[in-house]
Amino acid sequence: MAGGPEDTLEIMSNQTVAWVDLTTQDVELSPLETALQGQFLGARGVGASLLSRHIANASDPYAPGNPLVFSVGPFTGTPWPTGARYHVTFHSPLTGAYGYANSSGVFGPALQQAGYSALIIVGRSEKPIYLEVTPDGIFFRPAEHLWGRGTREVHDALEANGSRVACIGPAGESRVRFAAIINDRGRAAARCGGGAVMGSKNLKAIVVRGKAQRDLPAAFIAEARHAFAKVRDHPNVRGLRDLGTVVLVGPKNRSGDLPARNHQSGQVPWVDRVDALAIARYTYRTRGCYSCPIRCSRLTRVERGPYPGELEGPEYETLDALGPLCWVDDPEVILEANRLCNDLGMDTISTGATIAFAMECHEHGLLADAELTLQWGDPGSVLGLIERIARRQGLGDLLAEGTKRAAQQIGGDAHRYAMQVKGMELPRQEPRIAKGFGLGHATSNRGADHLYALPTIDLAGNLDAARHFFPPQIVPELMEADNEAYKPDLVVLSEHYCAVSDALGVCKFSTAETYALYPEDLAIGLSALWGREVNGQDLLTAGERIVNLERLYNVRLGLSRIDDHLPERFTTEALSIHTFERDASGEVVRSASPIHIGRLNDFEAMLDRYYLLRGWDANGIPTSQTVRRLGLQSYVRGFDAPGD
Amino acid sequence: MPVALVRIHIKYHNMLRRLTGVDMQALDLPAGCTVQTALEAISRQYGHHLHEMLFSPNGTVATHLVIFHNGQLTRDDPDGLLLSEGDELMLFPSISGG
Ligand code: SF4
């Protein structure tokens, strides 16, 4: 694939970028640069380029001049399987560095079908507004009547006549640093605090009205149909379709990869209260995002009791964050906590990890609250803290800052209980068991994240994928979950493939999670769409370019090796994994001796190899040779890349 | 009449290795046995913790068990897949991402 700026091929018509200034209420339209598509594909890649070029003030994430970029990929809104995703890129208030969030549903497809590849939103409206995005233009509408409302009410108010909505709740308005953007009622562009950036701009919502699907080449539609059937029939998607992502709960608990009590444990003795079968009791329907043959989403309902309500969810990540991580064993409390986070507009992962942090601080005598016990597993504390954080009330004001800043304010040993990297809370894998994930959490440029790398090949037993990508001599060691030797290789490959998936606008459940589709499959589709030859390696190189551009953004801010580290719990404490038995009285007891001890043996060696494979120096900075190889010279401003 | 036996080999990965305590084992099974027979045999040998990893509560092979038969991912019904002398099964517990 020609990737250089010299590339002037006409790739797609009808791809508009809108520069939307909320201060002046001006909109400028321009075609998406074809060179940009060639280099960065779309969505996440285009967002990385636009943020890098237009960031106005990196010392203030809420500076009005900073852009908030909504972008879609070439497959978004097409019949390509899982072509449902959109991307939001911004300077993160949580990490103070590169930030993005990605979500599914039908909002992204509607944006694409309205004719927009990207919205670059700058400025700050004097009063609350929402944007109405249509094929005929972008309009500024007053939103004072919606300010203070939960995301459910905002959807009720704006979702008329086939409109699709992405909005913030009270948490975004009060600039909770991990506030989310909620779209299509139950989907979240959750991570890094994009909701707070939106709130800082007084932008309550974006309402999109698409039109019919745009004209697509017949060859592409044929390839999309073929790929759709391939994903639909692939055995690796079966579990996701049958039970959703919560299918992971039981198996993860057995292997010690179900983080509990703020990662003091990797297992709970009461897993059957919160596993896939327990959640299935509340499930009344499954749902798929736009053009998705996997349909992993569940609609759940609690009919009676203290927490009645309906929800799209919970996902595995949410279930662990608001359940076992806080030692909550009541599924109805978890569902209620999930509903509250969605309605208030907060990232469930960071919310759960922040509450678990508060509970562990309380356990060690560092934190107390006059009204909430902060005891492990206390439903009142979990639900009460969610409300207080979203509205920055009482202790919630401190916790709304995220675990890193809160720990600094609490002082003492509090930093030990802040499970974060670069300021963002860890997602729900246990780095001492899922070691590739541990490395990926540490190296991710948006802070601790499971979807930045999603290195599943070893844990999923995906020997076919391992054989496809890696030399045969390293495959046996690579497939051993506990063997650290080739985890860096796995993370590098997976980071590239995830970046490709995000840039094209597809869901990773069809790619890096299941390998139902390989990069070569995506390349066939993109070739048919663009009318020129692209191969799988071209795509992976584009993925590598995106990861490097995101790294360069952070390097400009002074981030380096020290920021690619896990909380010390993971490198200094071992984790005992047990089996569980029911004794004569029916009580579940764990085995006297562990069946496994989880520990990271040499994290620094993994990091060294990761940098080596990437062409970065020992400090985690791309060398000038790497920058040149990927055609990123124009993005290197304000610092000198180290020599080769 | 003595029952003819076939000898197969089973390789365990990750959590399955921890539960069995071995990397690999040879198993003698009656001729005409299937992958299902082999899984039932090792589940009897190692007890209910292994059984839970191999079978779902309704008795079918667990969705999370990944089976390679002579190096090839098997997507067939384990009850219909016959094993022959010298065959190798590789078993992975699949837990993947999030
Ligand atoms: S796999 Fe799930 S999250 Fe992904 S597009 Fe399909 S329904 Fe949406």
mmCIF file of C-alpha atoms in Angstrom, chain A residues 220-419:
data_model
loop_
_atom_site.group_PDB
_atom_site.id
_atom_site.type_symbol
_atom_site.label_atom_id
_atom_site.label_comp_id
_atom_site.label_asym_id
_atom_site.label_seq_id
_atom_site.Cartn_x
_atom_site.Cartn_y
_atom_site.Cartn_z
ATOM 1 C CA PHE A 220 -16.916 -4.948 -1.868
ATOM 2 C CA ILE A 221 -20.462 -5.978 -1.053
ATOM 3 C CA ALA A 222 -19.694 -9.495 -2.284
ATOM 4 C CA GLU A 223 -16.554 -9.661 -0.117
ATOM 5 C CA ALA A 224 -18.462 -8.289 2.858
ATOM 6 C CA ARG A 225 -21.103 -11.000 2.485
ATOM 7 C CA HIS A 226 -18.418 -13.642 2.338
ATOM 8 C CA ALA A 227 -16.690 -12.262 5.446
ATOM 9 C CA PHE A 228 -20.027 -11.972 7.249
ATOM 10 C CA ALA A 229 -20.691 -15.684 6.775
ATOM 11 C CA LYS A 230 -17.145 -16.517 7.839
ATOM 12 C CA VAL A 231 -17.521 -14.652 11.135
ATOM 13 C CA ARG A 232 -21.051 -15.937 11.720
ATOM 14 C CA ASP A 233 -19.974 -19.566 11.324
ATOM 15 C CA HIS A 234 -16.644 -19.368 13.118
ATOM 16 C CA PRO A 235 -16.437 -21.616 16.204
ATOM 17 C CA ASN A 236 -14.498 -19.009 18.191
ATOM 18 C CA VAL A 237 -17.477 -16.627 18.266
ATOM 19 C CA ARG A 238 -19.884 -19.240 19.607
ATOM 20 C CA GLY A 239 -19.346 -18.541 23.306
ATOM 21 C CA LEU A 240 -19.752 -14.784 22.770
ATOM 22 C CA ARG A 241 -22.983 -15.326 20.863
ATOM 23 C CA ASP A 242 -24.439 -17.872 23.290
ATOM 24 C CA LEU A 243 -23.604 -16.178 26.565
ATOM 25 C CA GLY A 244 -21.956 -12.803 25.827
ATOM 26 C CA THR A 245 -18.628 -11.700 27.276
ATOM 27 C CA VAL A 246 -19.692 -12.873 30.756
ATOM 28 C CA VAL A 247 -18.996 -16.355 29.405
ATOM 29 C CA LEU A 248 -15.444 -15.610 30.584
ATOM 30 C CA VAL A 249 -16.313 -15.337 34.284
ATOM 31 C CA GLY A 250 -16.271 -19.035 35.236
ATOM 32 C CA PRO A 251 -13.153 -20.084 33.303
ATOM 33 C CA LYS A 252 -11.262 -16.996 34.418
ATOM 34 C CA ASN A 253 -12.093 -17.694 38.048
ATOM 35 C CA ARG A 254 -10.706 -21.202 37.755
ATOM 36 C CA SER A 255 -7.439 -19.984 36.318
ATOM 37 C CA GLY A 256 -7.023 -17.059 38.740
ATOM 38 C CA ASP A 257 -7.740 -14.371 36.153
ATOM 39 C CA LEU A 258 -10.857 -12.932 37.795
ATOM 40 C CA PRO A 259 -9.440 -9.966 39.731
ATOM 41 C CA ALA A 260 -11.057 -9.633 43.143
ATOM 42 C CA ARG A 261 -10.641 -7.281 46.132
ATOM 43 C CA ASN A 262 -8.609 -4.823 44.118
ATOM 44 C CA HIS A 263 -6.317 -7.600 42.822
ATOM 45 C CA GLN A 264 -5.591 -9.000 46.281
ATOM 46 C CA SER A 265 -7.029 -12.191 44.799
ATOM 47 C CA GLY A 266 -7.663 -13.621 41.339
ATOM 48 C CA GLN A 267 -10.614 -15.766 42.383
ATOM 49 C CA VAL A 268 -13.860 -15.641 44.318
ATOM 50 C CA PRO A 269 -15.403 -18.635 46.121
ATOM 51 C CA TRP A 270 -18.913 -17.541 45.080
ATOM 52 C CA VAL A 271 -18.414 -17.408 41.329
ATOM 53 C CA ASP A 272 -21.676 -19.228 40.593
ATOM 54 C CA ARG A 273 -23.544 -16.180 41.891
ATOM 55 C CA VAL A 274 -22.132 -13.944 39.158
ATOM 56 C CA ASP A 275 -21.142 -16.215 36.273
ATOM 57 C CA ALA A 276 -22.703 -16.475 32.820
ATOM 58 C CA LEU A 277 -25.482 -18.788 33.999
ATOM 59 C CA ALA A 278 -26.342 -16.440 36.867
ATOM 60 C CA ILE A 279 -26.581 -13.491 34.468
ATOM 61 C CA ALA A 280 -28.550 -15.563 31.948
ATOM 62 C CA ARG A 281 -31.382 -15.660 34.485
ATOM 63 C CA TYR A 282 -31.890 -11.924 33.906
ATOM 64 C CA THR A 283 -31.353 -11.970 30.152
ATOM 65 C CA TYR A 284 -34.479 -11.538 28.066
ATOM 66 C CA ARG A 285 -32.949 -10.811 24.661
ATOM 67 C CA THR A 286 -29.699 -10.704 22.777
ATOM 68 C CA ARG A 287 -28.727 -7.824 20.567
ATOM 69 C CA GLY A 288 -26.163 -7.116 17.885
ATOM 70 C CA CYS A 289 -24.597 -3.861 16.833
ATOM 71 C CA TYR A 290 -24.850 -2.692 13.227
ATOM 72 C CA SER A 291 -24.062 -5.463 10.731
ATOM 73 C CA CYS A 292 -22.872 -7.854 13.416
ATOM 74 C CA PRO A 293 -23.196 -11.614 13.048
ATOM 75 C CA ILE A 294 -21.802 -12.249 16.561
ATOM 76 C CA ARG A 295 -24.448 -10.421 18.589
ATOM 77 C CA CYS A 296 -22.657 -10.588 21.928
ATOM 78 C CA SER A 297 -24.821 -8.007 23.649
ATOM 79 C CA ARG A 298 -27.446 -9.035 26.230
ATOM 80 C CA LEU A 299 -30.474 -7.162 27.432
ATOM 81 C CA THR A 300 -31.146 -7.874 31.069
ATOM 82 C CA ARG A 301 -34.024 -7.071 33.354
ATOM 83 C CA VAL A 302 -34.522 -7.240 37.113
ATOM 84 C CA GLU A 303 -38.246 -7.498 37.737
ATOM 85 C CA ARG A 304 -38.560 -6.851 41.451
ATOM 86 C CA GLY A 305 -36.649 -6.349 44.673
ATOM 87 C CA PRO A 306 -34.687 -3.254 45.628
ATOM 88 C CA TYR A 307 -33.057 -2.808 42.201
ATOM 89 C CA PRO A 308 -35.591 -3.267 39.416
ATOM 90 C CA GLY A 309 -34.596 -2.049 35.961
ATOM 91 C CA GLU A 310 -33.400 -2.836 32.465
ATOM 92 C CA LEU A 311 -29.947 -2.716 30.983
ATOM 93 C CA GLU A 312 -27.890 -3.520 27.898
ATOM 94 C CA GLY A 313 -25.211 -5.518 29.680
ATOM 95 C CA PRO A 314 -23.361 -6.338 31.762
ATOM 96 C CA GLU A 315 -20.148 -6.979 29.857
ATOM 97 C CA TYR A 316 -17.441 -9.068 31.477
ATOM 98 C CA GLU A 317 -15.275 -6.018 32.235
ATOM 99 C CA THR A 318 -18.126 -4.255 33.991
ATOM 100 C CA LEU A 319 -19.236 -7.328 35.869
ATOM 101 C CA ASP A 320 -15.790 -7.872 37.351
ATOM 102 C CA ALA A 321 -15.124 -4.178 38.035
ATOM 103 C CA LEU A 322 -18.376 -3.599 39.921
ATOM 104 C CA GLY A 323 -18.601 -7.159 41.269
ATOM 105 C CA PRO A 324 -15.633 -9.288 42.343
ATOM 106 C CA LEU A 325 -13.172 -6.388 42.304
ATOM 107 C CA CYS A 326 -15.268 -4.718 45.025
ATOM 108 C CA TRP A 327 -16.204 -8.139 46.453
ATOM 109 C CA VAL A 328 -19.860 -7.660 45.474
ATOM 110 C CA ASP A 329 -21.535 -11.036 45.008
ATOM 111 C CA ASP A 330 -25.108 -9.935 44.300
ATOM 112 C CA PRO A 331 -25.782 -9.836 40.549
ATOM 113 C CA GLU A 332 -28.694 -7.443 41.035
ATOM 114 C CA VAL A 333 -26.398 -4.933 42.731
ATOM 115 C CA ILE A 334 -23.928 -5.290 39.853
ATOM 116 C CA LEU A 335 -26.687 -4.689 37.299
ATOM 117 C CA GLU A 336 -27.894 -1.660 39.227
ATOM 118 C CA ALA A 337 -24.343 -0.291 39.480
ATOM 119 C CA ASN A 338 -23.940 -0.810 35.716
ATOM 120 C CA ARG A 339 -27.226 1.014 35.056
ATOM 121 C CA LEU A 340 -26.188 3.918 37.260
ATOM 122 C CA CYS A 341 -22.803 4.253 35.554
ATOM 123 C CA ASN A 342 -24.485 4.285 32.140
ATOM 124 C CA ASP A 343 -27.095 6.803 33.169
ATOM 125 C CA LEU A 344 -24.621 9.099 34.919
ATOM 126 C CA GLY A 345 -22.133 8.584 32.085
ATOM 127 C CA MET A 346 -19.064 6.976 33.653
ATOM 128 C CA ASP A 347 -16.566 4.347 32.564
ATOM 129 C CA THR A 348 -17.501 1.209 34.498
ATOM 130 C CA ILE A 349 -13.918 -0.089 34.552
ATOM 131 C CA SER A 350 -12.411 3.030 36.114
ATOM 132 C CA THR A 351 -15.439 3.452 38.382
ATOM 133 C CA GLY A 352 -15.146 -0.086 39.777
ATOM 134 C CA ALA A 353 -11.380 0.139 40.149
ATOM 135 C CA THR A 354 -11.703 3.495 41.908
ATOM 136 C CA ILE A 355 -14.285 2.149 44.362
ATOM 137 C CA ALA A 356 -12.098 -0.911 45.010
ATOM 138 C CA PHE A 357 -9.191 1.481 45.613
ATOM 139 C CA ALA A 358 -11.292 3.397 48.144
ATOM 140 C CA MET A 359 -12.266 0.152 49.884
ATOM 141 C CA GLU A 360 -8.679 -0.990 50.155
ATOM 142 C CA CYS A 361 -7.605 2.441 51.427
ATOM 143 C CA HIS A 362 -10.345 2.086 54.039
ATOM 144 C CA GLU A 363 -9.114 -1.411 54.937
ATOM 145 C CA HIS A 364 -5.709 0.118 55.679
ATOM 146 C CA GLY A 365 -7.130 3.014 57.685
ATOM 147 C CA LEU A 366 -6.424 5.654 55.063
ATOM 148 C CA LEU A 367 -9.956 6.630 54.121
ATOM 149 C CA ALA A 368 -13.361 6.875 55.811
ATOM 150 C CA ASP A 369 -16.746 8.342 55.081
ATOM 151 C CA ALA A 370 -19.407 9.539 57.507
ATOM 152 C CA GLU A 371 -22.245 7.879 55.583
ATOM 153 C CA LEU A 372 -20.729 4.925 53.723
ATOM 154 C CA THR A 373 -19.009 1.969 55.372
ATOM 155 C CA LEU A 374 -16.507 1.493 52.503
ATOM 156 C CA GLN A 375 -16.467 -2.179 53.517
ATOM 157 C CA TRP A 376 -15.671 -4.780 50.892
ATOM 158 C CA GLY A 377 -18.842 -5.972 49.218
ATOM 159 C CA ASP A 378 -21.139 -3.357 50.750
ATOM 160 C CA PRO A 379 -23.807 -2.554 48.135
ATOM 161 C CA GLY A 380 -24.610 0.795 49.741
ATOM 162 C CA SER A 381 -21.013 1.918 49.445
ATOM 163 C CA VAL A 382 -20.709 0.871 45.805
ATOM 164 C CA LEU A 383 -23.979 2.474 44.711
ATOM 165 C CA GLY A 384 -23.492 5.491 46.971
ATOM 166 C CA LEU A 385 -20.000 6.161 45.681
ATOM 167 C CA ILE A 386 -21.139 5.952 42.065
ATOM 168 C CA GLU A 387 -23.689 8.715 42.703
ATOM 169 C CA ARG A 388 -21.251 10.828 44.705
ATOM 170 C CA ILE A 389 -18.452 10.487 42.157
ATOM 171 C CA ALA A 390 -20.717 11.448 39.258
ATOM 172 C CA ARG A 391 -21.853 14.594 41.045
ATOM 173 C CA ARG A 392 -18.532 15.229 42.811
ATOM 174 C CA GLN A 393 -20.222 15.173 46.197
ATOM 175 C CA GLY A 394 -18.301 14.502 49.430
ATOM 176 C CA LEU A 395 -15.741 11.743 49.024
ATOM 177 C CA GLY A 396 -16.888 11.471 45.414
ATOM 178 C CA ASP A 397 -15.119 14.715 44.574
ATOM 179 C CA LEU A 398 -11.772 13.170 45.489
ATOM 180 C CA LEU A 399 -12.481 9.864 43.730
ATOM 181 C CA ALA A 400 -13.713 11.630 40.580
ATOM 182 C CA GLU A 401 -10.075 12.532 40.060
ATOM 183 C CA GLY A 402 -9.194 8.850 39.432
ATOM 184 C CA THR A 403 -6.996 6.622 41.560
ATOM 185 C CA LYS A 404 -3.642 8.190 40.730
ATOM 186 C CA ARG A 405 -4.556 11.730 41.725
ATOM 187 C CA ALA A 406 -6.694 10.537 44.653
ATOM 188 C CA ALA A 407 -3.772 8.491 46.004
ATOM 189 C CA GLN A 408 -1.509 11.530 45.816
ATOM 190 C CA GLN A 409 -4.010 13.518 47.847
ATOM 191 C CA ILE A 410 -4.607 10.760 50.405
ATOM 192 C CA GLY A 411 -0.878 10.209 50.840
ATOM 193 C CA GLY A 412 0.834 7.453 52.819
ATOM 194 C CA ASP A 413 0.674 4.068 51.152
ATOM 195 C CA ALA A 414 -2.437 4.899 49.140
ATOM 196 C CA HIS A 415 -0.478 4.780 45.874
ATOM 197 C CA ARG A 416 0.014 1.035 46.458
ATOM 198 C CA TYR A 417 -3.705 0.485 46.076
ATOM 199 C CA ALA A 418 -4.123 2.577 42.934
ATOM 200 C CA MET A 419 -4.328 -0.020 40.156
#
